[in-house]
Coordinates of C-alpha atoms in Angstrom, one line a residue:
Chain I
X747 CA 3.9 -24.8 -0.4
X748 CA 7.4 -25.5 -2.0
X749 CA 8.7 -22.2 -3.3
X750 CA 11.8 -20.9 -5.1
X751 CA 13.3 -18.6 -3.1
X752 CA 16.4 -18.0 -0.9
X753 CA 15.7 -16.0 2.1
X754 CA 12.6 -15.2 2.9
X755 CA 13.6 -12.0 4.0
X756 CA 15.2 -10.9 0.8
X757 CA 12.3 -12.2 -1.8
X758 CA 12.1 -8.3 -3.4
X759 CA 15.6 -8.0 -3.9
X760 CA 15.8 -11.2 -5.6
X761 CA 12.7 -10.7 -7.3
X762 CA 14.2 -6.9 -9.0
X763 CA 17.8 -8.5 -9.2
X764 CA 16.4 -11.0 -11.6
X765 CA 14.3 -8.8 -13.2
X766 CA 16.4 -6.6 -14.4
X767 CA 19.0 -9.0 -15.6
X768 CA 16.1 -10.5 -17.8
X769 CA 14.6 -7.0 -19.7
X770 CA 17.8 -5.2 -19.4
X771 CA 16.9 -4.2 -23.3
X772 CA 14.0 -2.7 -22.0
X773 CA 15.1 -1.3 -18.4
X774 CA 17.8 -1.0 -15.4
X775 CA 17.6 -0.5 -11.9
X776 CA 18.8 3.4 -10.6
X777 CA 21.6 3.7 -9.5
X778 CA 20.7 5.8 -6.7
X779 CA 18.1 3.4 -5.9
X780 CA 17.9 -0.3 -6.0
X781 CA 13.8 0.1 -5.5
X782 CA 13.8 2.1 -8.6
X783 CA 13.4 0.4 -11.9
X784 CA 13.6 2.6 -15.0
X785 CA 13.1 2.5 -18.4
X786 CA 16.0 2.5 -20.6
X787 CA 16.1 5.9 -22.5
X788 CA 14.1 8.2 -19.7
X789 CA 14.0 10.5 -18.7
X790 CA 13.1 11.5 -22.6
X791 CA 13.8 15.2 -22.7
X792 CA 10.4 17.4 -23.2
X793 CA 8.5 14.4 -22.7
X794 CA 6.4 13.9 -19.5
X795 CA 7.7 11.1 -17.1
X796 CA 4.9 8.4 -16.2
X797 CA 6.0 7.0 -13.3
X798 CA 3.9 4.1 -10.5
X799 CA 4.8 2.2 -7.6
X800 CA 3.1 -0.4 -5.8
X801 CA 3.6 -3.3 -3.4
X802 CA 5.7 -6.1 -4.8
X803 CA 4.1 -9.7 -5.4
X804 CA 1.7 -8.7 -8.1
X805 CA 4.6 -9.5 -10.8
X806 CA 4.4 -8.7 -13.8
X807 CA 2.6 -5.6 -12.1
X808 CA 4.2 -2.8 -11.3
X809 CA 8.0 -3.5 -12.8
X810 CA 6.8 -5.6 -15.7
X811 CA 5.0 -2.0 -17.2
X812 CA 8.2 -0.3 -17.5
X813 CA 9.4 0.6 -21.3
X814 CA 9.0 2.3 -24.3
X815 CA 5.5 4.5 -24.4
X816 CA 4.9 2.5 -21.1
X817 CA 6.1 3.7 -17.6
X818 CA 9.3 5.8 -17.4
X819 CA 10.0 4.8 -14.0
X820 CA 8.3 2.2 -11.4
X821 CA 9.0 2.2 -7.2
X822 CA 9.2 -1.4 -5.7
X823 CA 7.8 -1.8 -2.7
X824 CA 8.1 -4.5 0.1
X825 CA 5.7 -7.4 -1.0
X826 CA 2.1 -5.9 -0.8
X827 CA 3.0 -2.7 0.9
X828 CA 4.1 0.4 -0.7
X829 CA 7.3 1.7 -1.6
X830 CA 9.0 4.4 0.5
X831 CA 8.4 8.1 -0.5
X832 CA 12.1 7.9 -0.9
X833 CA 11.2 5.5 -3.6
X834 CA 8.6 7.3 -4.9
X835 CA 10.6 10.3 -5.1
X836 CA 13.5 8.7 -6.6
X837 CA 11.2 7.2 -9.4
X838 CA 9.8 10.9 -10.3
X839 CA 13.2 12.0 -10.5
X840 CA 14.5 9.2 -12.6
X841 CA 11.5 9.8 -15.5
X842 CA 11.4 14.0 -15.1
X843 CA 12.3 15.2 -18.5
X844 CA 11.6 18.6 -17.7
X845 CA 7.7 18.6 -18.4
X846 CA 6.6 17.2 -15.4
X847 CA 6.1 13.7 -13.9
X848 CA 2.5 12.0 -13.9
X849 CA 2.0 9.5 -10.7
X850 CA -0.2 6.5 -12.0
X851 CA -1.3 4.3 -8.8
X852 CA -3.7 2.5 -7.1
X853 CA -6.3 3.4 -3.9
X854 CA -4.2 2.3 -1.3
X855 CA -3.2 4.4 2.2
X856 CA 0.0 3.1 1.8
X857 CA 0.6 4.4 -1.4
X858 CA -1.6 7.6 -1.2
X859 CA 0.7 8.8 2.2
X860 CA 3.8 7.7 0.3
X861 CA 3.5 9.5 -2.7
X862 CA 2.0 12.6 -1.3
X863 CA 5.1 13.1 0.8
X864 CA 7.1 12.4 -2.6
X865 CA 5.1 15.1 -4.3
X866 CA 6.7 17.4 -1.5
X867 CA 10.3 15.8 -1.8
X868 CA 9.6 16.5 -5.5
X869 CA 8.7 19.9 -5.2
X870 CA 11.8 21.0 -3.7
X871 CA 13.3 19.6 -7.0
X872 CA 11.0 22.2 -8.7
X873 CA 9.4 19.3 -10.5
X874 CA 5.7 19.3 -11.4
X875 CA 3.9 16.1 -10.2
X876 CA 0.4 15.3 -11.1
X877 CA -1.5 12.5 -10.2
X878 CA -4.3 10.0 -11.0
X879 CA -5.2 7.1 -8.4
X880 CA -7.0 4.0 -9.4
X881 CA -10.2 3.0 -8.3
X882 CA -11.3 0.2 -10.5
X883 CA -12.4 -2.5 -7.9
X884 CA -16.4 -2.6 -7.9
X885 CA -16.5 -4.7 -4.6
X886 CA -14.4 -2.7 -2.4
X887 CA -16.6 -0.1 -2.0
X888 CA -20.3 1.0 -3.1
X889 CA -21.2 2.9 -6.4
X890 CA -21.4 6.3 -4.3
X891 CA -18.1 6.1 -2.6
X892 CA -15.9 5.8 -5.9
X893 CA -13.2 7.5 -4.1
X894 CA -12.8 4.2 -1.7
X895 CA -12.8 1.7 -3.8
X896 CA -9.3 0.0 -4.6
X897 CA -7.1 0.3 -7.7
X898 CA -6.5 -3.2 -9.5
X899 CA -5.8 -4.5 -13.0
X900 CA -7.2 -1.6 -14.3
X901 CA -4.2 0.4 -13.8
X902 CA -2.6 -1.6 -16.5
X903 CA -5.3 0.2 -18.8
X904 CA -4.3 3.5 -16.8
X905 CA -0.6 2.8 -17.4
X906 CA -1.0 2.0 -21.6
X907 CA -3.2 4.9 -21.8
X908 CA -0.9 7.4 -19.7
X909 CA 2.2 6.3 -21.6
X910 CA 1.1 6.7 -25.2
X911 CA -0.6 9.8 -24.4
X912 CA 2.9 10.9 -22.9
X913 CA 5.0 9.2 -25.9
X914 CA 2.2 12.0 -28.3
X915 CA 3.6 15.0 -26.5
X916 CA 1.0 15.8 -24.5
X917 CA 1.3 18.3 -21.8
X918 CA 1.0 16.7 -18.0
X919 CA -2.3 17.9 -17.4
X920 CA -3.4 16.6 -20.5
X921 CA -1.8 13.5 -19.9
X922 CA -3.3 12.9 -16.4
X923 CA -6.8 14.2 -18.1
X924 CA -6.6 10.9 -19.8
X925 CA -5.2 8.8 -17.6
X926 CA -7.9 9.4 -15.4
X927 CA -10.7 9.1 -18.3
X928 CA -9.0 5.5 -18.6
X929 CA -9.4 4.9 -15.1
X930 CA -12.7 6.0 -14.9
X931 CA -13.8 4.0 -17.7
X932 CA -12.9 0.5 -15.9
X933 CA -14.5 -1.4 -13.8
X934 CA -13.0 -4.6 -12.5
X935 CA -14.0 -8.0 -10.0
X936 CA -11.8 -10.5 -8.4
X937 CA -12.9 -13.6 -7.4
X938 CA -10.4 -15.8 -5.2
X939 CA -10.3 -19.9 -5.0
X940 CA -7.6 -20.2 -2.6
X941 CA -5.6 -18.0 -0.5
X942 CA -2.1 -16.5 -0.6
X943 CA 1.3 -16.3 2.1
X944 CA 3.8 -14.0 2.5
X945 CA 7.2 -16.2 2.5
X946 CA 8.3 -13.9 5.5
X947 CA 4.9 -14.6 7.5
X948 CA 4.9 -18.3 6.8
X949 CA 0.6 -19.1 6.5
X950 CA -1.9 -17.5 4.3
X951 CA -3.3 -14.7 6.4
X952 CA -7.0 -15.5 5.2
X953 CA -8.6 -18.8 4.2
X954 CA -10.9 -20.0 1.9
X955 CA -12.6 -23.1 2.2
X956 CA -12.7 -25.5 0.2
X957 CA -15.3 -26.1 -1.7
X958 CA -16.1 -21.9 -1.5
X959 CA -15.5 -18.9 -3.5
X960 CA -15.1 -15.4 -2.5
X961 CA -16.7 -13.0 -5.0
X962 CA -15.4 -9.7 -4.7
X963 CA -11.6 -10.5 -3.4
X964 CA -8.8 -8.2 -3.3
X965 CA -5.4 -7.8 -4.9
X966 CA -3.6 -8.6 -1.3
X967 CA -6.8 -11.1 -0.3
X968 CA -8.8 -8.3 1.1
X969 CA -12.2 -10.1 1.9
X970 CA -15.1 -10.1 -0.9
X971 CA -18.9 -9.4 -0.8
X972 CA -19.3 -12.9 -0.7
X973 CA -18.4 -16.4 0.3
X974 CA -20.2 -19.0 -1.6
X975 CA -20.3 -22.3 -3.0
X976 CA -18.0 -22.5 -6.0
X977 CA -19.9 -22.9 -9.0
X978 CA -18.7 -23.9 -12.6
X979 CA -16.5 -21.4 -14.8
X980 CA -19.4 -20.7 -17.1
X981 CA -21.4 -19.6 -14.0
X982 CA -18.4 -17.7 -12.3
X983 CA -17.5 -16.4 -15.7
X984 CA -21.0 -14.4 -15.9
X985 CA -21.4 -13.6 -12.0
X986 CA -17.8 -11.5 -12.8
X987 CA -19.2 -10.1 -16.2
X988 CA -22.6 -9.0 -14.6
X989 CA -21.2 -7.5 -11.3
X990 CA -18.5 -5.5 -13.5
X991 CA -21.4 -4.4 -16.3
X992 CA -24.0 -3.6 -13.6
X993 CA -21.5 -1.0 -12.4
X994 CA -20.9 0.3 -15.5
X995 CA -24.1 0.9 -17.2
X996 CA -22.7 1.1 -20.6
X997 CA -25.4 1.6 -23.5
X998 CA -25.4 -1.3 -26.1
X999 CA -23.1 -0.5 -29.1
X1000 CA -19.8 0.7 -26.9
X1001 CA -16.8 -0.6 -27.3
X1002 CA -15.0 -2.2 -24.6
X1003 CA -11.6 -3.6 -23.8
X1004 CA -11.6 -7.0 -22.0
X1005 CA -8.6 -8.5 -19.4
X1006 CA -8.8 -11.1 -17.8
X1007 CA -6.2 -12.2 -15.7
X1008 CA -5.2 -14.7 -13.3
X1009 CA -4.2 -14.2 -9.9
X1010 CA -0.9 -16.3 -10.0
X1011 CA -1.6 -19.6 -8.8
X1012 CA -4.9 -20.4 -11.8
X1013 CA -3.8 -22.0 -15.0
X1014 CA -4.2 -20.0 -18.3
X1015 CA -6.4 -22.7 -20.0
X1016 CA -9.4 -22.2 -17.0
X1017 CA -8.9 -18.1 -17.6
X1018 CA -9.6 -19.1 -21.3
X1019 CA -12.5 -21.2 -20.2
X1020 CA -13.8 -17.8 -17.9
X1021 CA -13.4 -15.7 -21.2
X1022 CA -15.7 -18.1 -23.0
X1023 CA -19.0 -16.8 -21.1
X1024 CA -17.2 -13.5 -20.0
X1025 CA -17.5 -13.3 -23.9
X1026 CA -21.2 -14.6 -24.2
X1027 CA -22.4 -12.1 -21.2
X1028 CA -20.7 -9.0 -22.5
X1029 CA -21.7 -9.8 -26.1
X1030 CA -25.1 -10.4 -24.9
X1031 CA -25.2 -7.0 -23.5
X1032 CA -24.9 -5.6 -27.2
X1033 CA -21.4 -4.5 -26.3
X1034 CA -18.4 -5.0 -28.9
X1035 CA -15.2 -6.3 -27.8
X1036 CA -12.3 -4.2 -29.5
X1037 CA -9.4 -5.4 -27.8
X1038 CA -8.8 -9.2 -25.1
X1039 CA -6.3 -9.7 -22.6
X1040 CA -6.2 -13.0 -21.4
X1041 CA -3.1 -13.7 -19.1
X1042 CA -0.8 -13.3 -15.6
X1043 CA -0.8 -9.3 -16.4
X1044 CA -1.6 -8.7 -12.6
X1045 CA -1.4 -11.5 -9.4
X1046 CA -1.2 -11.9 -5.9
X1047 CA 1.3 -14.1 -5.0
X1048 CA 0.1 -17.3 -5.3
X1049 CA -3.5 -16.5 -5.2
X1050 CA -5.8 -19.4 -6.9
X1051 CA -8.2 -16.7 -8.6
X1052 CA -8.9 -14.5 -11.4
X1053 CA -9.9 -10.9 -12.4
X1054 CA -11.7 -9.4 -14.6
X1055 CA -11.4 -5.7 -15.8
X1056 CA -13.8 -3.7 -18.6
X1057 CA -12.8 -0.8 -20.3
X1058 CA -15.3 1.6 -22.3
X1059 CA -13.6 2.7 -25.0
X1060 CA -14.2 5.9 -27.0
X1061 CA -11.8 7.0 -30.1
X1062 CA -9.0 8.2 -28.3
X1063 CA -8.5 6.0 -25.8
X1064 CA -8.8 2.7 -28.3
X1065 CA -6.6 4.4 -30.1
X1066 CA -4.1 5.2 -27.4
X1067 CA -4.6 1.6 -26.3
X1068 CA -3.5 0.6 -29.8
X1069 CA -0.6 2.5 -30.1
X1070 CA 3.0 0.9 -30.4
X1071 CA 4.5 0.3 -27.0
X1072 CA 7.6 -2.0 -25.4
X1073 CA 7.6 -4.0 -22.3
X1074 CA 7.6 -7.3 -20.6
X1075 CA 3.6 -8.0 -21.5
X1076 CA 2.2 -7.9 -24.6
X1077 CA -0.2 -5.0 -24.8
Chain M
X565 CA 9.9 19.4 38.7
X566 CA 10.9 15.9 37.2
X567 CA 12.8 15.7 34.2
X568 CA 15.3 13.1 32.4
X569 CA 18.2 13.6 30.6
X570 CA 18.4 13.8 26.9
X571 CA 22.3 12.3 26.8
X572 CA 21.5 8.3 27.0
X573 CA 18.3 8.6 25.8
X574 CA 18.9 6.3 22.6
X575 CA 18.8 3.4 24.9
X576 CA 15.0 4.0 25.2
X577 CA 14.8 3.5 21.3
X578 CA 16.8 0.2 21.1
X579 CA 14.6 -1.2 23.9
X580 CA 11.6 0.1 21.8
X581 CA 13.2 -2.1 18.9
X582 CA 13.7 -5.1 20.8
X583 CA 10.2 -5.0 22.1
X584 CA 9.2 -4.8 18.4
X585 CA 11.2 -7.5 17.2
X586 CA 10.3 -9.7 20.2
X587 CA 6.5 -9.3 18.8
X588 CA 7.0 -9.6 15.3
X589 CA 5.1 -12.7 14.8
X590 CA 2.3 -11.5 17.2
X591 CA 1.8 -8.3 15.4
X592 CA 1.8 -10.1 12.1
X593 CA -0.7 -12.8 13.4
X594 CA -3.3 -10.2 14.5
X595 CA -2.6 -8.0 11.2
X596 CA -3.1 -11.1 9.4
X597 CA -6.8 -11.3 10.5
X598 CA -8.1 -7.8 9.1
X599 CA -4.6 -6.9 6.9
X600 CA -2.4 -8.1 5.2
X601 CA -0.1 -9.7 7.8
X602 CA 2.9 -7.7 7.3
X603 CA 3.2 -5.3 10.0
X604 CA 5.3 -7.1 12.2
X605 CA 8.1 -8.4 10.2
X606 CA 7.7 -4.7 8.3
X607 CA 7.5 -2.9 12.1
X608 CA 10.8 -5.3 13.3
X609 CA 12.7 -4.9 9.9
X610 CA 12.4 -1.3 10.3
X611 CA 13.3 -1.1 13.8
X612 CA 16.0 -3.8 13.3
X613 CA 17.9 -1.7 10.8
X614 CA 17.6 2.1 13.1
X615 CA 19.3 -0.4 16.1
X616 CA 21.9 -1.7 14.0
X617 CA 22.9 1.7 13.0
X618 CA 22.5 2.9 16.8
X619 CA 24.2 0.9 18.6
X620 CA 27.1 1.7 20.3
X621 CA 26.7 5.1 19.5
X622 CA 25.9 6.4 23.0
X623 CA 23.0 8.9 21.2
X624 CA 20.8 11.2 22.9
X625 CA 17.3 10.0 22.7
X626 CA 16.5 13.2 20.0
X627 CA 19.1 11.6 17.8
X628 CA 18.3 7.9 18.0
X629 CA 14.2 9.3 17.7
X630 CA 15.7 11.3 14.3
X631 CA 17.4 7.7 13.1
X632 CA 14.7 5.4 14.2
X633 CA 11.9 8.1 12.2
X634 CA 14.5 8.5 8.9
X635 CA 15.0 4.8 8.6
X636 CA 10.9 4.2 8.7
X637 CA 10.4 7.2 6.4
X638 CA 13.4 5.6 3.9
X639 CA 13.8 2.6 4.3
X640 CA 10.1 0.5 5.2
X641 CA 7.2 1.8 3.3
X642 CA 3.8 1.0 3.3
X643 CA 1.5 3.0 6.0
X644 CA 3.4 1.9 9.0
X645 CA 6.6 3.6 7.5
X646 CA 5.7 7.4 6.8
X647 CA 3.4 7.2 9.9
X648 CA 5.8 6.2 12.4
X649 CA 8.2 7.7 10.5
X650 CA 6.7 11.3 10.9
X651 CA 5.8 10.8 14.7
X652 CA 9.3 10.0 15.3
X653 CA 10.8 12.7 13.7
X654 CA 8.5 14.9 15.0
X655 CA 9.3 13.8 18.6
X656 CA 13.2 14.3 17.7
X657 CA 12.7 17.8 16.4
X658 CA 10.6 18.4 19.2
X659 CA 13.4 17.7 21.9
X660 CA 16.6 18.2 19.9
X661 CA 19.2 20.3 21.4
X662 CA 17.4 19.9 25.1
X663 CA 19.5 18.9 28.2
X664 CA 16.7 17.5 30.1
X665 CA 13.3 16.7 29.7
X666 CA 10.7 17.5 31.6
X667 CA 6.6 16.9 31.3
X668 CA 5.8 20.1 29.3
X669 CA 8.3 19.3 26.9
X670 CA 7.4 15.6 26.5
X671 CA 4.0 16.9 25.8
X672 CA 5.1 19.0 23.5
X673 CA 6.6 16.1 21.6
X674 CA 3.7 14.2 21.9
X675 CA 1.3 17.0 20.2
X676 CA 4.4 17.5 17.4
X677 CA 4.1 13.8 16.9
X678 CA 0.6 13.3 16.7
X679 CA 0.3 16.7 14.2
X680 CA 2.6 14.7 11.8
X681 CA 0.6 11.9 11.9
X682 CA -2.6 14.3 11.3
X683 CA -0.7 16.1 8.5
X684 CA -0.2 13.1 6.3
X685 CA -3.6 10.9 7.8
X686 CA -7.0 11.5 7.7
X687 CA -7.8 8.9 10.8
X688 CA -9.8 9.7 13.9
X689 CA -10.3 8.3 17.4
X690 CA -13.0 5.6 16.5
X691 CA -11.9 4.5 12.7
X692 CA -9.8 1.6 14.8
X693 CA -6.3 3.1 13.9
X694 CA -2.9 3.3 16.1
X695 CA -5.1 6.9 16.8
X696 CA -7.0 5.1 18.7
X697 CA -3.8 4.7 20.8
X698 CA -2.3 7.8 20.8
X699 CA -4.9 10.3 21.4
X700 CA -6.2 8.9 24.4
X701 CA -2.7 8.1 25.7
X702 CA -1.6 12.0 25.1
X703 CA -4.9 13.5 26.9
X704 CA -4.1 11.0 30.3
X705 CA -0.9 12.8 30.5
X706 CA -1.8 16.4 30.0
X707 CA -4.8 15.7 32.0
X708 CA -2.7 13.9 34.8
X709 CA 0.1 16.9 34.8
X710 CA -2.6 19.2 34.3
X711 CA -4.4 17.9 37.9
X712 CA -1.1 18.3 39.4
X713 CA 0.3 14.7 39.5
X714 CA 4.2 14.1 39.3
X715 CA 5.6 13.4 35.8
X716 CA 6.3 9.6 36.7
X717 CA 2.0 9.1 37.6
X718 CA 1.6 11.1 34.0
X719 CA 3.4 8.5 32.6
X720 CA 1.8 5.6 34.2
X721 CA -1.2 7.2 33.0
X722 CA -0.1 7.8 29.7
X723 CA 0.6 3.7 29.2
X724 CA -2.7 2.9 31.1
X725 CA -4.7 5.2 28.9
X726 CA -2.7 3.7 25.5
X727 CA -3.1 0.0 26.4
X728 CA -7.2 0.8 27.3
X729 CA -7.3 2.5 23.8
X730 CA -5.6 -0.2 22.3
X731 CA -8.1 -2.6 23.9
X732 CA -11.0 -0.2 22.5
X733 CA -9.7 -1.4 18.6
X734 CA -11.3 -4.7 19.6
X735 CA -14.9 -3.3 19.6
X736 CA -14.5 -1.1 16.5
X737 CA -15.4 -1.5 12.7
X738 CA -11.9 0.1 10.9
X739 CA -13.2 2.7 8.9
X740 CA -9.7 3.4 7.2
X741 CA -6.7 1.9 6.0
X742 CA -7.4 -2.3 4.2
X743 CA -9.2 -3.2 7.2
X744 CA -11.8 -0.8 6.4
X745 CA -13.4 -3.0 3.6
X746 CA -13.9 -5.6 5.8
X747 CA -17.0 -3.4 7.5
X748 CA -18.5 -5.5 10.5
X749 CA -15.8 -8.4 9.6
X750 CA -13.4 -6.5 11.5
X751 CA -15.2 -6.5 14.7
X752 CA -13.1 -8.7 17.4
X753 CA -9.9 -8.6 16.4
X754 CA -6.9 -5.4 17.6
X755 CA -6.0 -3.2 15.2
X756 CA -2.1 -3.9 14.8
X757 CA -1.0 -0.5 14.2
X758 CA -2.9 0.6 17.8
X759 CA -1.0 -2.1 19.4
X760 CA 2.5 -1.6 18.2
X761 CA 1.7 2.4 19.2
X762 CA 0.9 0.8 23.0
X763 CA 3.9 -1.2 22.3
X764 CA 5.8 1.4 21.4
X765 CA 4.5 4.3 24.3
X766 CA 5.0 1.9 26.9
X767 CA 8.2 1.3 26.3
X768 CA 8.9 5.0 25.9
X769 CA 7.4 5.4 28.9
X770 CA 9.3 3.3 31.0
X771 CA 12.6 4.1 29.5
X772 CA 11.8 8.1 30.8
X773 CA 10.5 7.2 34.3
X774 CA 13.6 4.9 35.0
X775 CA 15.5 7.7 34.2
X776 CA 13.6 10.7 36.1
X777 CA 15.4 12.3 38.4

């Protein structure tokens, strides 16, 4: 694959350098920090800092969260592996208004070892860190072992909902309350058409053959339930919607937040042509749709795929989901 | 009693790091099977960088362990980095400020590394981790000094017992880490982190009993 980069080596730092240049209305790198991206105005005195970090080439994940209501402060990582604790540490400090820092992330040991020894780091700062990790990923572990199962595009919902509680006042546990109420009221699915390559390794380090789908993929191409023949959208479309509402067991009449968002290699007319019976399946179930995402709000590299993530919604969290926020993604 | 010196000692750790550079594409090809195929170009970046800032600085082998274990913890990320990180340091504080080094203390180091490991991990012998490497590396050379032997068989246990534990990563199902939602689809293939820890222990190993005296 032909690719825009310079060194192979260097893909974050280019990735962040440009970044920054682009948003800098909404954000700037640290200055103690060049794998620290924070939002322009934190750390908002009184206010409790919402800070993630993850693994780079899932762009506009984590970086493209940062802003107003949104994420105070975001640790880059090397692409798909976690920042440093340094990072993560450097990010709490960077969004600590003197109320305490909230950690949004994703199930990852990477990120779980990495931020716990932050927490310590941050500790001898005397700041308060609480945290909520992301287990939205229905295929990545079964029903009874929630605690395994792998953050994904849910954490945007996580984020939203973290940040505008945050931007009410709210005091950091009741913030991570509700960050974790968002987080445990997604499910999501991924299913993968094609595979994706580090620039530094040089081949995709799984394969899927063509002709095949795997049901059940990963944000970094961790293997699905399934491999099996690819079918037509509509059919993929309500494999994805069944797999995620199965999970959830939501009773008809809830109201649920939709995104559906592609990998980075799928083109946004087929993620519109998945939403079409996504629509039809969830509608069928005698849910409401409240809210539809339907974009590159979370990707793997170059992955040829898509994802689809559910959110039950009660009052307060459709209306924290509503409320006015700034960043790069419409939300 | 055996022992070598602490003074010189940071050659050990730039021969570690060449070692892990020289196998960066291999440690990223099996990691690529059950992971993500990063750990060797994350393993030899890390590495890379602690040499750069080593060499020619005629360090004691606590000091270049202290850089090698700040410069994973800062600098590299991901599992690899506070893991190795943490066992490096651990060694380093372990062995800081001794002349020489003899088998008690390098057991000693060895305990203080793995209980970092343990502090921040939750992985045990079986779950096809670099534990599966060190654990069965550390009892071969308390059992070995333990039965008596010299300090320089202790070590060649040591490396025998860490490359047969390495080799024991084939026949597991990971139960931790991204390979562990593979299940049985991670049967056959080495754990990469168990292999750069045989990588990394052998090396160690080699660099102490050139130097026992």
């Amino acid at each position: 694959m032909q690719r825009f980069i310079n060194n192979p080596d260097e893909v974050v730092e280019d990735t962040v350098k440009g970044f920054v240049k682009a948003h800098a209305d909404l954000l700037a790198l640290s200055p103690a920090n060049l794998r620290v991206v924070v939002a322009k105005g934190a750390p908002v005195a009184g206010k409790v800092g919402v800070v993630t970090g993850g693994g780079s080439g899932h762009e506009p994940a984590f970086i493209g969260y940062t802003g107003r209501n949104m994420l105070d402060a975001v640790a880059v990582g090397e692409l798909f592996s976690s920042p440093t604790a340094k990072s993560f540490h450097d990010a709490i400090r960077a969004a600590n208004g003197g109320k305490g820092v909230v950690c949004l992330y994703g199930n990852y040991a990477g990120d779980n070892m990495n931020v716990k020894m932050a927490i310590k780091l941050a500790a001898k700062d005397g700041i308060e860190v609480a945290t909520v990790v992301a287990n939205d990923d229905v295929c990545s572990a079964p029903k009874d072992e929630r605690e395994k199962r792998r953050g994904v595009a849910g954490e945007i919902f996580m984020w939203k909902v973290g940040g505008a509680k945050a931007a009410q006042g709210a005091s950091l546990e009741e913030v991570r309350a509700t960050a974790q109420k968002a987080i445990d009221h997604c499910r999501s699915i991924g299913v993968g058409l094609g595979p994706c390559t580090l620039p530094a390794v040089g081949h995709p380090n799984f394969q899927i053959e063509a002709g095949t789908m795997e049901v059940g993929i990963g944000h970094h191409g961790e293997p699905g339930v399934r491999v099996e023949p690819l079918k037509s959208a509509g059919e993929v479309g309500r494999d994805m919607a069944r797999i995620v509402l199965d999970d959830h067991d939501l009773p008809a009449g809830t109201e649920v937040a939709v995104l559906v968002s592609g990998l980075g290699a799928t083109p946004l007319n087929e993620l519109y042509i998945l939403f079409d019976t996504i629509e039809e399946e969830i509608t069928a179930r005698g849910l409401t749709i409240a809210k539809t995402y339907v974009g590159n709000y979370f990707t793997s590299l170059e992955m040829v795929g898509a994802t689809l993530t559910v959110m039950a919604l009660d009052a307060e969290l459709k209306a924290l989901l509503e409320a006015e926020a700034r960043c790069t993604m419409v939300l | 009693m055996q022992s070598f010196s602490n003074a010189g000692g940071g050659a050990i750790v730039l021969a570690m790091a060449e070692r892990i550079i020289e196998n960066r594409a291999y440690l990223s090809e099996i990691d690529g099977k059950i992971g993500d195929g990063d750990h060797g170009v994350n393993m030899a970046k890390g590495f890379g960088m602690a040499a750069e800032r080593l060499k020619g600085t005629e360090a004691t082998l606590a000091g270049a362990l202290d850089t090698l274990g700040t410069v994973l913890m800062t600098e590299i990320g991901g599992s690899m980095g506070p893991l190795y990180g943490v066992m490096f340091t651990e060694f380093a504080e372990t062995i800081e400020g001794l002349e020489t080094i003899d088998a008690a203390a390098f057991s000693r180091m060895l305990h203080a590394g793995l209980a970092g490991i343990q502090s921040i991990g939750s992985a045990k012998v079986g779950d096809k981790t670099l534990i599966d490497t060190l654990v069965p590396a550390i009892e071969a050379f308390d059992g070995a000094t333990s039965a008596g032997r010299s300090f320089a068989e202790a070590l060649d246990a040591l490396v025998a017992a860490a490359e047969a534990g390495r080799d024991s990563t084939l026949n597991l199902v990971a139960r931790i880490g991204r390979a562990s939602r593979l299940g049985e689809r991670s049967l056959g293939v080495l754990d990469a982190g168990a292999t750069s820890c045989a990588i990394i222990l052998k090396t160690l190993c080699e660099g102490a009993r050139a130097r026992l005296g």
